[in-house]
Structures are given as C-alpha cells and as structure tokens.
Coordinates of C-alpha atoms in Angstrom, one line a residue:
X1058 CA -11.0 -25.0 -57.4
X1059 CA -10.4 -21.1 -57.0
X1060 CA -7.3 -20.0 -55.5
X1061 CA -7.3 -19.4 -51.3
X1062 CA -5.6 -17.1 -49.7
X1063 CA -5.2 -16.4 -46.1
X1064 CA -6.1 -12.9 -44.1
X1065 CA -4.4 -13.5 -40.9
X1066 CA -7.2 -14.9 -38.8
X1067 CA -9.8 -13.9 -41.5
X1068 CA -10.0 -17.3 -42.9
X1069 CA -10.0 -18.4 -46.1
X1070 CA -11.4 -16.0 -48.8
X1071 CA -11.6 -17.2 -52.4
X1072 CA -10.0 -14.8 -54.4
X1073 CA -13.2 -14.2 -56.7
X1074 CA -14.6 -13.0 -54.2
X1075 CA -11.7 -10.5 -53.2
X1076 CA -12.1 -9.4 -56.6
X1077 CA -15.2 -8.8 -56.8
X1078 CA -15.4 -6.6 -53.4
X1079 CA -12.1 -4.6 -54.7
X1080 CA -14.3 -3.6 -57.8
X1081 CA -17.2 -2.6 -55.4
X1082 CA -15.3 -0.6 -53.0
X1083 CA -13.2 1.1 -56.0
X1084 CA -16.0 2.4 -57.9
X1085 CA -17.9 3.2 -54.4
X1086 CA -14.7 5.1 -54.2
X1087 CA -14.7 6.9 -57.6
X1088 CA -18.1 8.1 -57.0
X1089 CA -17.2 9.4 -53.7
X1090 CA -13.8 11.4 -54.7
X1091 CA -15.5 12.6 -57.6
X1092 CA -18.8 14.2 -55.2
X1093 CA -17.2 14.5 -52.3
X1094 CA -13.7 15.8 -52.9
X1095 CA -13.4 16.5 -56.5
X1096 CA -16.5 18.8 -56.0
X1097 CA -17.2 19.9 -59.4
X1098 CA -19.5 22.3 -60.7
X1099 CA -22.1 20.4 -62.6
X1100 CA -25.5 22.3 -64.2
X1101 CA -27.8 19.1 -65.2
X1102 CA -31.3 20.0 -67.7
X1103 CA -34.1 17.8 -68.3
X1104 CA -36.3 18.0 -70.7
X1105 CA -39.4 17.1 -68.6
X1106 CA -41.9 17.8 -71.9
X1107 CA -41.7 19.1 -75.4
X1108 CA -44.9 18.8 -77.1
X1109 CA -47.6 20.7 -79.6
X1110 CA -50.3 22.5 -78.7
X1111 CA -53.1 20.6 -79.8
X1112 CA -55.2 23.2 -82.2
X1113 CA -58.2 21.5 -84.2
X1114 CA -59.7 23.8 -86.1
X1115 CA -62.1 22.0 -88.3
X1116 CA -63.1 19.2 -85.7
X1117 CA -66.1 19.6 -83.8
X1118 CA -64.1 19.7 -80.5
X1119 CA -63.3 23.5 -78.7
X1120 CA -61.3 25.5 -81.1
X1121 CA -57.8 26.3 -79.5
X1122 CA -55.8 29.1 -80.5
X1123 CA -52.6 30.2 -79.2
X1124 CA -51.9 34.3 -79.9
X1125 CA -48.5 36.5 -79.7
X1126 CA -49.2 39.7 -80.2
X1127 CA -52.2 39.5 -81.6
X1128 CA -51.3 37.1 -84.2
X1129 CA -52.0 33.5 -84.3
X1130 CA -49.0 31.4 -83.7
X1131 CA -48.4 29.5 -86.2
X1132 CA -47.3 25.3 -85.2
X1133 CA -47.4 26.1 -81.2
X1134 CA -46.0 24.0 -78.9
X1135 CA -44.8 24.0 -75.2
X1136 CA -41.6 23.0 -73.4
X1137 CA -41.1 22.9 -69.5
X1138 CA -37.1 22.3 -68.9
X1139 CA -36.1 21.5 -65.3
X1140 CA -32.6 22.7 -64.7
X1141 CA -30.5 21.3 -61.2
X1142 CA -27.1 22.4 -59.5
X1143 CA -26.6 18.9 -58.9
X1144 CA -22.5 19.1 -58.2
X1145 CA -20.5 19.2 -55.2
X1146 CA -19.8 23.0 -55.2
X1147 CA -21.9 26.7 -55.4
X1148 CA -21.9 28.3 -59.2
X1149 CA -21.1 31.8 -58.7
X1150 CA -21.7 34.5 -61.9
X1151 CA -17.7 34.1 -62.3
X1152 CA -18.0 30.7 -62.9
X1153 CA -19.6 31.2 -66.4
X1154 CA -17.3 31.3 -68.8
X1155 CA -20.0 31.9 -71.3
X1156 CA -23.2 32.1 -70.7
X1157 CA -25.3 28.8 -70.1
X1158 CA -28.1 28.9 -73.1
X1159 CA -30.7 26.5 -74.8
X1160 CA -31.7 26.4 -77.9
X1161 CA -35.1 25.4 -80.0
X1162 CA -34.2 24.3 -83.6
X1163 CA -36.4 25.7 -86.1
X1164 CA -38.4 27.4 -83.3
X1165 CA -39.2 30.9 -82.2
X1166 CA -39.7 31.4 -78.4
X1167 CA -43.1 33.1 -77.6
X1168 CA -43.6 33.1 -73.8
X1169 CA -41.7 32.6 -71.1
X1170 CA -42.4 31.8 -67.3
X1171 CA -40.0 30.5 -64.8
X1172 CA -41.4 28.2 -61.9
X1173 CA -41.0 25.8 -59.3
X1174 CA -38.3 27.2 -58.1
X1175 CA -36.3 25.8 -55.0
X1176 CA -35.7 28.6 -53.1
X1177 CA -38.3 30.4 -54.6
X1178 CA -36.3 33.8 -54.3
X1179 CA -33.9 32.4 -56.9
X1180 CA -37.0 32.2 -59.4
X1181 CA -38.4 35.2 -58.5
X1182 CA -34.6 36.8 -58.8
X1183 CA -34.2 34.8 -62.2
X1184 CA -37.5 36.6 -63.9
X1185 CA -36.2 39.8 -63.1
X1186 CA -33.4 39.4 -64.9
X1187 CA -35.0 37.3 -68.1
X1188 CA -35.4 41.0 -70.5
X1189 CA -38.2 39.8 -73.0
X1190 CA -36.7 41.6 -75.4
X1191 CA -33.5 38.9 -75.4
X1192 CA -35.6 35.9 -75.8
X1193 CA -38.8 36.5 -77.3
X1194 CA -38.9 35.9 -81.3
X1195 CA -35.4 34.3 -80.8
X1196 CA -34.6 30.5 -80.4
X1197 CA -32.2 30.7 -78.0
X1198 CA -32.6 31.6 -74.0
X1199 CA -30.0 32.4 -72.1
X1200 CA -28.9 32.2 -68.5
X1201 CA -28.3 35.3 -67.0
X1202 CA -25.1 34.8 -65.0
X1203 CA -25.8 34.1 -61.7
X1204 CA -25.4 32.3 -58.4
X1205 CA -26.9 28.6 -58.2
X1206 CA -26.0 27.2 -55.1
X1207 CA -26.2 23.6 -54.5
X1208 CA -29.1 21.7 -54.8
X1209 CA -31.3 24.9 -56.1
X1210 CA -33.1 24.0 -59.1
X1211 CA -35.9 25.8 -61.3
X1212 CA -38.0 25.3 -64.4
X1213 CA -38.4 26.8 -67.3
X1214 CA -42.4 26.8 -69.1
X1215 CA -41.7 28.0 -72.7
X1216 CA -44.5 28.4 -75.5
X1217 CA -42.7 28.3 -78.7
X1218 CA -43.8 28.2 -82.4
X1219 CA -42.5 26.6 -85.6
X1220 CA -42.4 23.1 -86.5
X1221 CA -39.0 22.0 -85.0
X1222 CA -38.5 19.5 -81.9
X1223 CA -35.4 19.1 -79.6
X1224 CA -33.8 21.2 -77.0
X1225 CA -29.6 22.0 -77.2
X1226 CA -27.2 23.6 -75.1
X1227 CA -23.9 25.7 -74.8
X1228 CA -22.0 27.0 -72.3
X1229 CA -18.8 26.5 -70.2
X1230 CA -18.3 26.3 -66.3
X1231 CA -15.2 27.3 -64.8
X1232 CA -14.3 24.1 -62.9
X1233 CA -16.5 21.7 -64.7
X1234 CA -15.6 18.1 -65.9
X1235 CA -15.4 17.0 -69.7
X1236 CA -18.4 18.1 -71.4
X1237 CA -17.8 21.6 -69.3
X1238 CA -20.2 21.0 -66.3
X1239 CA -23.7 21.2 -68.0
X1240 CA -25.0 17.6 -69.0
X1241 CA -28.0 16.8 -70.6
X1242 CA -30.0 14.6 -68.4
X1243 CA -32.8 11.8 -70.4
X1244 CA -35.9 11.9 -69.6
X1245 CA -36.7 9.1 -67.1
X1246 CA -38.3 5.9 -68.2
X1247 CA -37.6 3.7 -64.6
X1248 CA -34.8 1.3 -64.6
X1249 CA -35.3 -2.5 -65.2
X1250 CA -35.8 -5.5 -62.7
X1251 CA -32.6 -6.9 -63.1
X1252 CA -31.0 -3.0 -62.6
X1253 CA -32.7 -2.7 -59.5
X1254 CA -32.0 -6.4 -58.0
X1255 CA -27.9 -5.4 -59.1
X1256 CA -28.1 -1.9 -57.6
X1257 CA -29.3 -3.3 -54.7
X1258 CA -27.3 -6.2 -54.3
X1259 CA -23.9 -3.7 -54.9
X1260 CA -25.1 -1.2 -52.4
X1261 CA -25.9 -4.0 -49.7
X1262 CA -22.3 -5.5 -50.3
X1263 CA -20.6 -1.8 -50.5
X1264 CA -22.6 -1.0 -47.2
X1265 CA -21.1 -4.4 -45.6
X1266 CA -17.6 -3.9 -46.9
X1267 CA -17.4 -0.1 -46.0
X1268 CA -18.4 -1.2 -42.6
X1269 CA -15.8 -3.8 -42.1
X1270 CA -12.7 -1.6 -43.4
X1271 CA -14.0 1.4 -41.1
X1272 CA -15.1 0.1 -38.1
X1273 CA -11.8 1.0 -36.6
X1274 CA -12.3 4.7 -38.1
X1275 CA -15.6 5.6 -36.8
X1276 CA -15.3 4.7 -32.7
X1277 CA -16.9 6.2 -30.3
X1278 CA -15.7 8.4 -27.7
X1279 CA -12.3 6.8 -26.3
X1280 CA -13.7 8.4 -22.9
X1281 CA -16.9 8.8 -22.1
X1282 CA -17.6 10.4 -18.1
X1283 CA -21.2 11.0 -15.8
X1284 CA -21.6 14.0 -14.9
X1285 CA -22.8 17.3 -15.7
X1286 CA -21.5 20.4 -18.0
X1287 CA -23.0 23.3 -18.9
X1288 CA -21.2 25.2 -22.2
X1289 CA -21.7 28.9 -22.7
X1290 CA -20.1 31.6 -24.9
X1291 CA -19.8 31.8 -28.9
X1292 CA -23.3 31.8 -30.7
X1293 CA -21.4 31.5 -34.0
X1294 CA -20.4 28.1 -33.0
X1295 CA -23.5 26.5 -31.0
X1296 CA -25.3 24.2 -33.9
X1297 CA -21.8 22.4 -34.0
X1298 CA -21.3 22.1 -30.4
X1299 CA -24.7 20.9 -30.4
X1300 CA -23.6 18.0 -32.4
X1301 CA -20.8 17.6 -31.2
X1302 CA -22.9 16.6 -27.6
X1303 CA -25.3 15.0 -29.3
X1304 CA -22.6 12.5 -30.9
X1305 CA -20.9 12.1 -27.5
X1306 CA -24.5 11.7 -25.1
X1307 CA -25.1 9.0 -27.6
X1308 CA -22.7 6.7 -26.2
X1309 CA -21.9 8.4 -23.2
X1310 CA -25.3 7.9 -21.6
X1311 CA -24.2 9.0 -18.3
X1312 CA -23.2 12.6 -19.9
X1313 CA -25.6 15.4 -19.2
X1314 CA -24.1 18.4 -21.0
X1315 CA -26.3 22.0 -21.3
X1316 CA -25.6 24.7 -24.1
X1317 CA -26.5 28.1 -22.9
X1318 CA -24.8 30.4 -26.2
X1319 CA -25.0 34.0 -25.3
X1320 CA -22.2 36.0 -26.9
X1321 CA -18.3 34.8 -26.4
X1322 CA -17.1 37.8 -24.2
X1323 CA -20.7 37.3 -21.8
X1324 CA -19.5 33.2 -21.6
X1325 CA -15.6 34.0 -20.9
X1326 CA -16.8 36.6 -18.3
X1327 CA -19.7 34.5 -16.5
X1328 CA -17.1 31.6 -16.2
X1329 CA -14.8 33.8 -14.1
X1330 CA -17.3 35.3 -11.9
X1331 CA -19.0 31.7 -11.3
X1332 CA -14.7 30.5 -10.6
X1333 CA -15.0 33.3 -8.1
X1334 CA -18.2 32.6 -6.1
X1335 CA -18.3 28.8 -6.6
X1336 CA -15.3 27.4 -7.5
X1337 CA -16.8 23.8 -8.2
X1338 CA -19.9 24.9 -10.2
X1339 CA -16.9 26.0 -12.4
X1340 CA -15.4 22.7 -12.4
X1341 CA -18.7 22.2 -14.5
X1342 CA -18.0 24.8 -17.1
X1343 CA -16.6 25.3 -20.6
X1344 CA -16.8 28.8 -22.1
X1345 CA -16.0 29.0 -25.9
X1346 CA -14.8 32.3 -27.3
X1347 CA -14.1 33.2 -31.2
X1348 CA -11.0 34.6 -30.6
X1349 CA -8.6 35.0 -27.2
X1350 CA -10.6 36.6 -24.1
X1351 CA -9.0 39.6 -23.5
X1352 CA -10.3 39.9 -19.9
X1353 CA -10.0 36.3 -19.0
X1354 CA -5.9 36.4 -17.7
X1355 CA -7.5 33.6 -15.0
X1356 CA -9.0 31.4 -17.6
X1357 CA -7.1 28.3 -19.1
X1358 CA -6.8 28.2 -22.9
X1359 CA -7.4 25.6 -25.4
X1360 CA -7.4 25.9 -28.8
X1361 CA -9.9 23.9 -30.7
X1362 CA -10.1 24.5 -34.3
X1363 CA -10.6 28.0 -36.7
X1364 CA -13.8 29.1 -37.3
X1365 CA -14.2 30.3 -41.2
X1366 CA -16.8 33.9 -41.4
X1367 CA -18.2 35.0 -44.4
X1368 CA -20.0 38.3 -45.1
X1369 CA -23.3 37.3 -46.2
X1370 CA -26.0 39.2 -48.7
X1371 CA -29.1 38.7 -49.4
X1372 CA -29.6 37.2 -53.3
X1373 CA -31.8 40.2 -54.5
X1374 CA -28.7 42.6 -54.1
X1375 CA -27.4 40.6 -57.3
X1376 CA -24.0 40.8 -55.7
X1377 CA -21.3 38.5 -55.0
X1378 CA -18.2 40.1 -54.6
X1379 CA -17.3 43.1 -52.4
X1380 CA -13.3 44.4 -51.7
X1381 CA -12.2 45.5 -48.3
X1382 CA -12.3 49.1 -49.1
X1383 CA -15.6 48.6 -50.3
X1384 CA -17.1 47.3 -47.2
X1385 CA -15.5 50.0 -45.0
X1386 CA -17.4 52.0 -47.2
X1387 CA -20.3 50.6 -46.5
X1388 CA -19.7 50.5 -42.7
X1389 CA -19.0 53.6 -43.0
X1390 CA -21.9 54.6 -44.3
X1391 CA -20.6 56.2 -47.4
X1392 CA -22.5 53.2 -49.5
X1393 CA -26.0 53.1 -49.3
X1394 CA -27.4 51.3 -52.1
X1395 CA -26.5 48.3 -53.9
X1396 CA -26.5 50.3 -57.5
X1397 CA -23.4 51.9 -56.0
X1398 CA -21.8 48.5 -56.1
X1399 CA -23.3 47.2 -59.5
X1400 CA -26.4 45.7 -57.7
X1401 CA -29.9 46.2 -58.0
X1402 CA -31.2 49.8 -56.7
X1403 CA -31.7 48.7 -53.0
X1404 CA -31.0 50.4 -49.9
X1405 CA -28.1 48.1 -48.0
X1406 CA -29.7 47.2 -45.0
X1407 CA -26.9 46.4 -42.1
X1408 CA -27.8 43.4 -39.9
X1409 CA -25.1 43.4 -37.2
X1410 CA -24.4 41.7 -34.0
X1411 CA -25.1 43.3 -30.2
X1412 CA -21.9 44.4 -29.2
X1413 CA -19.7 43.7 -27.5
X1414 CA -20.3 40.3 -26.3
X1415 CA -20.5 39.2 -30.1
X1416 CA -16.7 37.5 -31.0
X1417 CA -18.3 37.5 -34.1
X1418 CA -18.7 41.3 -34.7
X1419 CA -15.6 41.9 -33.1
X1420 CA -13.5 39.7 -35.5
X1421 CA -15.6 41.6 -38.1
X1422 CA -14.4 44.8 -36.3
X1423 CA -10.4 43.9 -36.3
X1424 CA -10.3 41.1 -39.3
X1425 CA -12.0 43.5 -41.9
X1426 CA -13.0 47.1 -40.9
X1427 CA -9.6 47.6 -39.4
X1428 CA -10.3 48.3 -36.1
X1429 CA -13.0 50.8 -36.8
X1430 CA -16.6 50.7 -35.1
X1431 CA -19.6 50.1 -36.5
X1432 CA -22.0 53.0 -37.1
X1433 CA -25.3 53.8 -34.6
X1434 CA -28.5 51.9 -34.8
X1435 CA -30.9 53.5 -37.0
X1436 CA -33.7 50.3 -37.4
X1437 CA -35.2 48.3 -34.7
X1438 CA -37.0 45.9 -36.9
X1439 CA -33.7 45.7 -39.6
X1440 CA -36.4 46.3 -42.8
X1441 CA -37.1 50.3 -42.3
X1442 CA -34.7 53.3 -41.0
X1443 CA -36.6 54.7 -37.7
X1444 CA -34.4 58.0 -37.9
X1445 CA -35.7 59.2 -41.3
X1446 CA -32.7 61.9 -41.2
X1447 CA -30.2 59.1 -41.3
X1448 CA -28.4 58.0 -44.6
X1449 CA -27.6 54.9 -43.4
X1450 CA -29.6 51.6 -41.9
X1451 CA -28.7 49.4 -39.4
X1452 CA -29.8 47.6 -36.8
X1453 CA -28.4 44.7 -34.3
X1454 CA -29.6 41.1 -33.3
X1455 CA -28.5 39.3 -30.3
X1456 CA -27.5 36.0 -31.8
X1457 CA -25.9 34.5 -34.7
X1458 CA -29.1 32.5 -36.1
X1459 CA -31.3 36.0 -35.4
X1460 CA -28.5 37.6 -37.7
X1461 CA -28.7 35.0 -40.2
X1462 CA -32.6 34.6 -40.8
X1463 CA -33.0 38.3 -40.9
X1464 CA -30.8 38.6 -43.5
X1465 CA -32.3 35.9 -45.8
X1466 CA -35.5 37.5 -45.2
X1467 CA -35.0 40.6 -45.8
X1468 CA -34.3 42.7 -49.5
X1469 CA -30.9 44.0 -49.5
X1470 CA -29.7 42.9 -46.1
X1471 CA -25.8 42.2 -45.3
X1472 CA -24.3 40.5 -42.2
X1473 CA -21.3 38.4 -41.1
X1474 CA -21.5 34.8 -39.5
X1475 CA -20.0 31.8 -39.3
X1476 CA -19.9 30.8 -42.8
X1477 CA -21.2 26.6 -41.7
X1478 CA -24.1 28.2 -40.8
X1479 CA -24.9 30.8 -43.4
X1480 CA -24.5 27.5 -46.2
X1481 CA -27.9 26.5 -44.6
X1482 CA -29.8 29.7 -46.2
X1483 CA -30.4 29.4 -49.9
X1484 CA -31.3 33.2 -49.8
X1485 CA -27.8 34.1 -48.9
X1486 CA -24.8 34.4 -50.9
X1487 CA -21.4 34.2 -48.9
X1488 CA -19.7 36.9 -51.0
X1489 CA -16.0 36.6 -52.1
X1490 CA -13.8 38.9 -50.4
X1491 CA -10.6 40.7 -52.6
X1492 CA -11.4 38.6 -54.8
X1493 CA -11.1 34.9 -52.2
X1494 CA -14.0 33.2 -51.8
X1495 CA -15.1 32.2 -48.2
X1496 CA -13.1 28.3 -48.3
X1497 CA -11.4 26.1 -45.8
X1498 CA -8.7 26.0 -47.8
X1499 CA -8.3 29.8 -48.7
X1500 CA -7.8 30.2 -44.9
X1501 CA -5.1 27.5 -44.3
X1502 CA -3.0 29.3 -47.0
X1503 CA -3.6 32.8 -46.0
X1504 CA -5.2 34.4 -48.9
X1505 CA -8.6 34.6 -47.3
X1506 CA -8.9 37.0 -44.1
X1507 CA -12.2 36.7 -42.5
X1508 CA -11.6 33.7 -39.9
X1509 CA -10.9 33.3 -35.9
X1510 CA -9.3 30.5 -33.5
X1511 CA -12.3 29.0 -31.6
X1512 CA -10.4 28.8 -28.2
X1513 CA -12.7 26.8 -25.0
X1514 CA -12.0 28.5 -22.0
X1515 CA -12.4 26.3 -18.2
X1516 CA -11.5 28.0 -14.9
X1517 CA -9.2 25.7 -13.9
X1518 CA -7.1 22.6 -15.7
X1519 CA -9.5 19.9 -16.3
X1520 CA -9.5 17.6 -13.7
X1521 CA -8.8 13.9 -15.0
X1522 CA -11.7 11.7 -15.5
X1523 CA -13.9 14.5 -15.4
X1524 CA -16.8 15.0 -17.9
X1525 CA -15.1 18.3 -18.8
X1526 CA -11.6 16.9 -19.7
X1527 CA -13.3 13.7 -21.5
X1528 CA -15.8 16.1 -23.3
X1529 CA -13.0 18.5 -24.5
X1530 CA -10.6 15.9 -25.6
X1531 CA -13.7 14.1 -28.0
X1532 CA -14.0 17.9 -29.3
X1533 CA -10.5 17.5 -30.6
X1534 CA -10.6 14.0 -31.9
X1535 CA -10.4 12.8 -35.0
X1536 CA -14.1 11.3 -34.3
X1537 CA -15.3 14.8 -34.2
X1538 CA -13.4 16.4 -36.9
X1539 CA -16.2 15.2 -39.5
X1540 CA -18.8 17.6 -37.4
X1541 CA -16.2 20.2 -37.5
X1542 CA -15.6 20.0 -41.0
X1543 CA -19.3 19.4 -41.9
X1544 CA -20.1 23.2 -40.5
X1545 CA -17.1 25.1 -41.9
X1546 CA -14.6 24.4 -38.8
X1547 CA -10.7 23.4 -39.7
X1548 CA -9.7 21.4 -36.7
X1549 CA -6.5 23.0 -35.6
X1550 CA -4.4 19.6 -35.5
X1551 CA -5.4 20.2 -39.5
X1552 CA -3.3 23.3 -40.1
X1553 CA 0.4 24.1 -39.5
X1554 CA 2.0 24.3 -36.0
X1555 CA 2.0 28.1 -35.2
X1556 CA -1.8 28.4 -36.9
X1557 CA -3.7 28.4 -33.7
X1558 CA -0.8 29.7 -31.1

C-alpha cells in the first residue's frame, strides 16, 4: 500500500501520484522558462530533400541533362533546405558572431534560388544579397548577416554537382544555447502510437494540473459594473485597450465600453470640453494620453503603465541601427538616402504622425529630436516627393496603424510607434537606438530613451461603483498585466516608485 498523505481538505493523494504530477508540471515548466523567459536565439535547418538528378543517357526514356555554363554537370543533384527562427527572440545582423553557413561535402554549388519565404520581403531581401560569385563553384553558402525575426523562415533550392551527400553547418549566435543557437533539425518520419497516446496523456494531465494551481491566478475582474464608457485619446495604445475591454466585457456582460482613438491631445481636450457642457456624459469618459496633458490642469491623472516606442524601418533599407545624431540628421533633412547610413541606395522616405494631437510624434519630438520640429510635408501618398525641388520626403498619417502599414509597405520608409504594435509587421525592423535595442527591460534601467507614461485622464474622480472606476482599476490589475505585457506595455506597479510620477 503506497504511502497517503493529506492536503488539508484535498483528501488523500497517493504519493505516486504526487510524483508523477511534480515531474509533469516541472518539465511543463522547463519548456516554458526556456521559451518564454530564457528567450534564446535559436536558427533551426531541415534538410527537406537531398537527392540526384536522375540523368539516363542510354535508356530509352527522355534524356536529361543538367548545364552550368555551358557544360554538362557532371553527378547533379538537388537540395531544398528549409531554414526557421524558431526561438523566443529577433536575430539581428549583430547577433552573428560568424556568419551562419552550410556546407556540401564533396560538392560544388551550381544554382541557387531562395523561396517560400515567410514574409516574402525577407526572400526577396535575402536574393539581393546572395553575390553569385560567393557561392557558385564553392561548397559552402553563407548567410549574409541579417535580421530574422521570429517565426520568419525561408528555403533554400540548390543544384549542386559532385558525388557527395550530406548537408553541415557553422556558425555562432550571440545569445544562443549549447550548440550556439543553430540546430540541425531530422527530417520528419511521424511519431509512433505509443508517442502520441503519452504526448497526449501528459498534455491532458499538465492542462488539468496547470489549471488547478492557477485558478486563483487567472480571476476575472474583482469588479465588474453596467453601464456605459466611451474611451478616446492615444492611437498608439488602442489594440491593447481593445483587449483589455474585450477581457473585461467578457465577464462583465453588463459593460458597454466604446473606443473612439483619435490622437491623445484631441482625447484630453474633447474630455474637457464634454466636462464643460455635460458634466455627466463626462462621468462616462476616459481619455488616455502618451505622456501628461499639458492643457488638461482640470483633468484627474492616473498613471497606468509606460508605453515602449521604437523607430521602425522598413527591411529593404538593410538597416538596423541608427544613433541619435544620426536621426536628427535625418529629421533634419541632411540624410536622404539610406547609402549615407550603410544601407541600400534608397531615398528615406519619412512616415510621420499628424501633429499635434499625435503623443506619439510628440514624444518623438522631445524624447529623441530634442525638442526640434519635424520638417514640411513634401508627399501626400508617403511613396513619391510632390515638391520635386525638395531634398527631403515626408509625409503624415493620422493614426498609429496608418503609420505602421505604410511603412511596411513601402521601400525605404521610417516611422516611430508603439513598439507592441510594430512587432506585428514582419517588414519592419524596430532599430536599436545608441546602440539599445527597443526592450522592456532597457527602459526600466534607463539605457533605452524612446518611451512615455500612458497616463488615463477622467473629468472628475471616479465615482465608486461606477463602470469608469471598476474599468480603470481592472486596467491596473495584475489580471491585465499579461495584455499589457503581451503589446510592449510595463505596468507601472512593475517599475520603481518615482518611474511614472
């Protein structure tokens, strides 16, 4: 008989069975820390085929020659390698300690094409930069260095000749685990019955286990309220807000909460002409601003959390760094094309923000340019200059997703936005700063400039048991901070005292 032991009201739990779920829950746990918060850089390849070209030249089937040059290639055959950013974090060039490359024993490499890229501007970006004349007759390829953000991946279709078989790699990344963050992934062959019965059977018991020690964790709201809100303000912030309602409507069913995001300075300054023409629609109200209102003396304050910016590029500018100086420059107008900065030979395309409702543009303005304006508007579409005289191109979108989609579309295009929602564009490369890379973390400890308090702004203190005090007060709860964190937000209760004033 196994041993019993009692959980305080739990009952009896044989002690096998505690075992058994501590092993479960621990290496649940490992694989969590180790994606989730290790967050290592990890470059995976497959060899998805490696195979001769079939060539029959004395058969009566369709002769089948293979030519380089002119010249037959001698013992052809074809590989297509699939290579995945399947980590926790963004590779960035800097990351490459040396260069990622493959190699074909006792083969030459005769063609190359890169496909099946996901987004298909990193293939297209990745081409560019193969040079033929690094590759071809050699049996090694190399990756130029280069951004992979997570979850892109891409395929290489090589025709190679020689007799050899077998693909190898090298190459180190900054960051990565043992075996320096590029692993050789087996080709599939689809995992037994008795795997699948035991991977399902853990995951079911994990599931139920997880469930039990959280369910204190993951509550809903503590106070949920009827009524009707209406939110208005920051654009930068809106797809978190968004879930943030969505989260609290869910259990709140008696909640009906509008976003209306125009700009933070249009929301501080349409809740204090609504407080002074209807002082109970106002009631109703919550106004988020990035950064204090300066003409909102009336307003009441509260802090919320601080909202990380990045200065985003488009990939084809090939950069992924810029200094201070160097984007004054720029703002300036004294940079015009990315070659000045070791980029491709593209025109920098400015994509800013209507001012100046736009917190965003004005943290831009005060954060990094110093307190110096941006220049005129020289492009109404943000792709061609309209004033041919002009040196410089820019133009000016009226929300933060505008900004952001424009400058993923568009060659050579830079911006700034809320970085949570610039991590959504594969096209886009938040670049580093001085040197700091956009981070959560690079902002708590002060090395990393480009951020803002997200303060929420009501006309009046929240009355209790209102839908505005109960909706504010989930917004600062622990059951919210995931959303926060999710899209790039540090909760202020996360960061020193005197953080958020």
């Amino acid at each position: 008989m196994g041993l019993a032991v009692d959980f305080s009201g739990l009952g009896d739990i044989n002690l096998e069975t505690v075992i058994a779920a501590i092993a479960l829950i621990g290496t649940a746990a490992a694989w969590l820390v180790d994606r989730y918060f290790l967050r290592r850089k990890r470059l995976v390849y497959r060899v998805q085929v490696d195979a001769p070209i079939g060539v029959f030249p004395s058969s009566h089937m369709v002769d089948v020659e293979v030519r380089h040059q002119g010249d037959v290639v001698e013992e052809p055959s074809v590989v297509l390698l699939r290579v995945d950013n399947a980590g926790g974090m963004d590779i960035e060039p800097h990351h490459m300690h040396e260069k990622v490359s493959f190699a074909f024993p006792d083969r030459k490499i005769v063609g190359l094409e890169v496909t099946e890229a996901k987004p298909e501007a990193l293939g297209e970006m990745l081409q560019r930069q193969l040079d033929s004349e690094n590759f071809v007759d050699t049996s090694r390829l190399v990756i130029p260095r280069m951004a992979i953000n997570r979850g892109d991946s891409f395929k290489f279709l090589l025709v190679l000749s020689g007799r050899g078989n077998g693909v190898t790699h090298s190459g180190y990344l900054a960051g990565g685990s043992a075996g320096g963050g590029v692993y050789h992934e087996p080709r599939p062959r689809g995992p037994g019955r008795r795997t699948l019965t035991f991977g399902a059977l853990s995951l079911l018991l994990v599931g139920a286990l997880v469930a039990l020690f959280l369910v204190d964790v993951l509550q809903p709201p503590d106070n949920c309220a009827a009524g009707q809100l209406r939110i208005v303000g920051s654009t930068a912030v809106e797809p978190t807000i968004k879930e943030v309602r969505s989260a609290y409507v869910a259990e709140c069913t008696q909640a009906e909460i509008t976003i209306a995001a125009g700009g933070s300075r249009s929301g501080t300054r349409l809740l204090a002409d609504t407080q002074s023409k209807d002082a109970a629609a106002a009631e109703n109200m919550i106004a988020l601003s990035d950064g204090p209102a300066e003409e909102a003396a009336k307003l009441q304050s509260r802090p919320v959390a601080v909202v990380v910016f990045a200065v985003v590029v488009n990939r084809t500018t090939d950069v992924t760094a810029l200094t201070v100086n160097q984007l004054r420059d720029i703002y300036a107008g004294r940079l015009t094309n990315w070659k000045q900065l070791g980029g491709r030979d593209l025109p920098i395309r400015m994509v800013s923000r209507v001012g100046p409702d736009s917190g965003s543009r004005r943290t831009f303005r005060e954060r990094v340019l110093a307190g110096d304006q941006e220049l005129g508007i020289t492009s109404d579409d943000c792709r061609s200059k309209d004033d041919p005289v002009a040196k410089h191109q820019r133009c000016e979108v009226g929300t933060t997703e505008e900004l952001l989609n424009r400058v993923a579309d568009i060659e050579g295009a830079i911006g700034y936005a809320e970085l949570g929602g610039s991590r959504k564009y594969p096209t886009l490369t938040p670049v580093a700063i001085d040197g700091v890379v956009p981070a959560t973390p690079n902002v708590a400890d002060r090395t990393y400039r480009f951020w803002e308090v997200e303060h929420a702004y009501t006309a009046a203190p929240p009355k209790p048991d209102s839908l505005q005090e109960a909706f504010l007060d989930y917004l600062t709860s622990t059951p919210a901070h995931p959303i926060l964190a999710r899209d790039g937000l540090v909760p202020c209760s996360d960061l020193p005292g005197d953080f958020c004033g």
